[in-house]
Amino acid sequence: MSRHRVQRVCVYCGSSAGRREAYGEAAERFGAALAAAGIGLVYGGGGTGMMGRVAAAVTSAGGEATGIIPRHLVERERADASAPGMHVVGSMHERKALMADLADAFVALPGGLGTVEELFEVLTWSQLGMHSKPCGALNVCGYFDWLEAFLERAVGEGFMRSEHRGLLLLEPDPERLIERLCASGD
Ligand code: AMP
């Protein structure tokens, strides 16, 4: 399958900020690193938590942020529907489809069920050969250690093929994660 340069990264992350300031700081570092690399952000469009922090960091560093928010979540997730780059869509399904279409790579930052659901969807679609865009997770404070353990267990127990173990790039450092995504997107 052909690959192309990573121009936009889709970030899945918490609508909450988490208890430790390290999470929000990592979201800001990741956003600033995207902007510095000339890579645009595609995100869920919310203004709260990790989502709000990563998007604000991108735009304040002069980068491009594209938010995709379902109409029914505009208020709840405090989206600025009139902000440049904001798309208001009709459903959660439309949101996910547009986010996936617009991006050349996917990254999860710490978050809850919504974050994990979105990450697993793009990983499973990659496993099925439905796309070949690189997928990663920013392992802030070891938050995603369980994910690594899960993948190893799934391979070890014969529920996942070992060649699929490498579908997820797990990395604690924002700049390094972006480099690795770009290298595997070449
Ligand atoms: P969370 O990680 O639970 O804070 O959720 C992060 C984001 O994922 C929020 O913007 C949610 O609206 C979104 N989300 C939650 N559940 C889903 C889902 N099933 N599909 C797509 N997005 C979701």
PDB file of N, CA, C and O and ligand atoms in Angstrom, residues 13-16 51 73 77 92 95-96 111-115 117-118, ligand 1:
ATOM      1  N   CYS A  13      -7.781  12.148  22.385  1.00  0.00           N
ATOM      2  CA  CYS A  13      -7.339  12.368  23.761  1.00  0.00           C
ATOM      3  C   CYS A  13      -8.522  12.731  24.643  1.00  0.00           C
ATOM      4  O   CYS A  13      -9.636  12.944  24.156  1.00  0.00           O
ATOM      5  N   GLY A  14      -8.250  12.816  25.931  1.00  0.00           N
ATOM      6  CA  GLY A  14      -9.322  13.003  26.904  1.00  0.00           C
ATOM      7  C   GLY A  14     -10.028  14.343  26.789  1.00  0.00           C
ATOM      8  O   GLY A  14      -9.407  15.372  26.524  1.00  0.00           O
ATOM      9  N   SER A  15     -11.330  14.294  27.009  1.00  0.00           N
ATOM     10  CA  SER A  15     -12.063  15.545  27.166  1.00  0.00           C
ATOM     11  C   SER A  15     -11.851  16.063  28.596  1.00  0.00           C
ATOM     12  O   SER A  15     -12.247  17.168  28.925  1.00  0.00           O
ATOM     13  N   SER A  16     -11.233  15.248  29.438  1.00  0.00           N
ATOM     14  CA  SER A  16     -10.813  15.677  30.783  1.00  0.00           C
ATOM     15  C   SER A  16      -9.308  15.924  30.772  1.00  0.00           C
ATOM     16  O   SER A  16      -8.610  15.477  29.864  1.00  0.00           O
ATOM     17  N   MET A  51      -7.940  17.766  25.064  1.00  0.00           N
ATOM     18  CA  MET A  51      -8.285  18.252  23.716  1.00  0.00           C
ATOM     19  C   MET A  51      -8.049  19.747  23.593  1.00  0.00           C
ATOM     20  O   MET A  51      -7.441  20.228  22.644  1.00  0.00           O
ATOM     21  N   LEU A  73     -22.695  17.815  20.655  1.00  0.00           N
ATOM     22  CA  LEU A  73     -21.650  17.924  21.682  1.00  0.00           C
ATOM     23  C   LEU A  73     -21.021  19.311  21.763  1.00  0.00           C
ATOM     24  O   LEU A  73     -20.124  19.535  22.583  1.00  0.00           O
ATOM     25  N   GLU A  77     -18.887  19.772  25.103  1.00  0.00           N
ATOM     26  CA  GLU A  77     -17.422  19.719  24.989  1.00  0.00           C
ATOM     27  C   GLU A  77     -16.821  21.108  24.754  1.00  0.00           C
ATOM     28  O   GLU A  77     -15.649  21.224  24.414  1.00  0.00           O
ATOM     29  N   MET A  92     -21.608  11.256  15.665  1.00  0.00           N
ATOM     30  CA  MET A  92     -20.319  10.715  16.113  1.00  0.00           C
ATOM     31  C   MET A  92     -19.646   9.940  14.978  1.00  0.00           C
ATOM     32  O   MET A  92     -18.433   9.998  14.799  1.00  0.00           O
ATOM     33  N   ARG A  95     -18.117  12.308  12.614  1.00  0.00           N
ATOM     34  CA  ARG A  95     -16.915  12.879  13.216  1.00  0.00           C
ATOM     35  C   ARG A  95     -15.723  11.944  13.025  1.00  0.00           C
ATOM     36  O   ARG A  95     -14.663  12.348  12.564  1.00  0.00           O
ATOM     37  N   LYS A  96     -15.917  10.689  13.394  1.00  0.00           N
ATOM     38  CA  LYS A  96     -14.796   9.752  13.314  1.00  0.00           C
ATOM     39  C   LYS A  96     -14.335   9.561  11.883  1.00  0.00           C
ATOM     40  O   LYS A  96     -13.138   9.479  11.606  1.00  0.00           O
ATOM     41  N   GLY A 111      -6.347   9.626  27.909  1.00  0.00           N
ATOM     42  CA  GLY A 111      -7.770   9.939  27.883  1.00  0.00           C
ATOM     43  C   GLY A 111      -8.541   8.765  28.445  1.00  0.00           C
ATOM     44  O   GLY A 111      -7.963   7.825  28.999  1.00  0.00           O
ATOM     45  N   GLY A 112      -9.841   8.800  28.278  1.00  0.00           N
ATOM     46  CA  GLY A 112     -10.704   7.765  28.835  1.00  0.00           C
ATOM     47  C   GLY A 112     -11.262   6.839  27.771  1.00  0.00           C
ATOM     48  O   GLY A 112     -10.605   6.540  26.769  1.00  0.00           O
ATOM     49  N   LEU A 113     -12.497   6.396  27.954  1.00  0.00           N
ATOM     50  CA  LEU A 113     -13.087   5.397  27.066  1.00  0.00           C
ATOM     51  C   LEU A 113     -13.162   5.876  25.617  1.00  0.00           C
ATOM     52  O   LEU A 113     -12.897   5.112  24.689  1.00  0.00           O
ATOM     53  N   GLY A 114     -13.542   7.155  25.414  1.00  0.00           N
ATOM     54  CA  GLY A 114     -13.661   7.684  24.045  1.00  0.00           C
ATOM     55  C   GLY A 114     -12.331   7.613  23.323  1.00  0.00           C
ATOM     56  O   GLY A 114     -12.245   7.194  22.158  1.00  0.00           O
ATOM     57  N   THR A 115     -11.270   7.971  24.030  1.00  0.00           N
ATOM     58  CA  THR A 115      -9.923   7.962  23.455  1.00  0.00           C
ATOM     59  C   THR A 115      -9.516   6.553  23.041  1.00  0.00           C
ATOM     60  O   THR A 115      -9.015   6.318  21.935  1.00  0.00           O
ATOM     61  N   GLU A 117     -11.435   3.921  22.576  1.00  0.00           N
ATOM     62  CA  GLU A 117     -12.313   3.392  21.519  1.00  0.00           C
ATOM     63  C   GLU A 117     -11.826   3.848  20.144  1.00  0.00           C
ATOM     64  O   GLU A 117     -11.743   3.064  19.204  1.00  0.00           O
ATOM     65  N   GLU A 118     -11.462   5.119  20.046  1.00  0.00           N
ATOM     66  CA  GLU A 118     -11.035   5.669  18.759  1.00  0.00           C
ATOM     67  C   GLU A 118      -9.682   5.074  18.339  1.00  0.00           C
ATOM     68  O   GLU A 118      -9.470   4.734  17.176  1.00  0.00           O
TER      69      GLU A 118
HETATM   70  P1  AMP B   1     -12.784  10.536  26.632  1.00  0.00           P
HETATM   71  O1  AMP B   1     -11.451   9.910  26.353  1.00  0.00           O
HETATM   72  O2  AMP B   1     -13.780   9.550  27.173  1.00  0.00           O
HETATM   73  O3  AMP B   1     -12.675  11.795  27.444  1.00  0.00           O
HETATM   74  O4  AMP B   1     -13.379  10.956  25.232  1.00  0.00           O
HETATM   75  C1  AMP B   1     -12.593  11.692  24.344  1.00  0.00           C
HETATM   76  C2  AMP B   1     -13.395  12.109  23.178  1.00  0.00           C
HETATM   77  O5  AMP B   1     -13.874  10.956  22.510  1.00  0.00           O
HETATM   78  C3  AMP B   1     -14.625  12.961  23.512  1.00  0.00           C
HETATM   79  O6  AMP B   1     -14.609  14.060  22.631  1.00  0.00           O
HETATM   80  C4  AMP B   1     -15.791  12.087  23.166  1.00  0.00           C
HETATM   81  O7  AMP B   1     -16.837  12.828  22.575  1.00  0.00           O
HETATM   82  C5  AMP B   1     -15.212  11.152  22.160  1.00  0.00           C
HETATM   83  N1  AMP B   1     -15.887   9.864  22.172  1.00  0.00           N
HETATM   84  C6  AMP B   1     -16.439   9.215  23.210  1.00  0.00           C
HETATM   85  N2  AMP B   1     -16.988   8.059  22.819  1.00  0.00           N
HETATM   86  C7  AMP B   1     -16.797   7.963  21.498  1.00  0.00           C
HETATM   87  C8  AMP B   1     -17.135   7.029  20.500  1.00  0.00           C
HETATM   88  N3  AMP B   1     -17.796   5.900  20.776  1.00  0.00           N
HETATM   89  N4  AMP B   1     -16.752   7.289  19.242  1.00  0.00           N
HETATM   90  C9  AMP B   1     -16.085   8.415  18.947  1.00  0.00           C
HETATM   91  N5  AMP B   1     -15.739   9.335  19.832  1.00  0.00           N
HETATM   92  C10 AMP B   1     -16.085   9.119  21.082  1.00  0.00           C
END
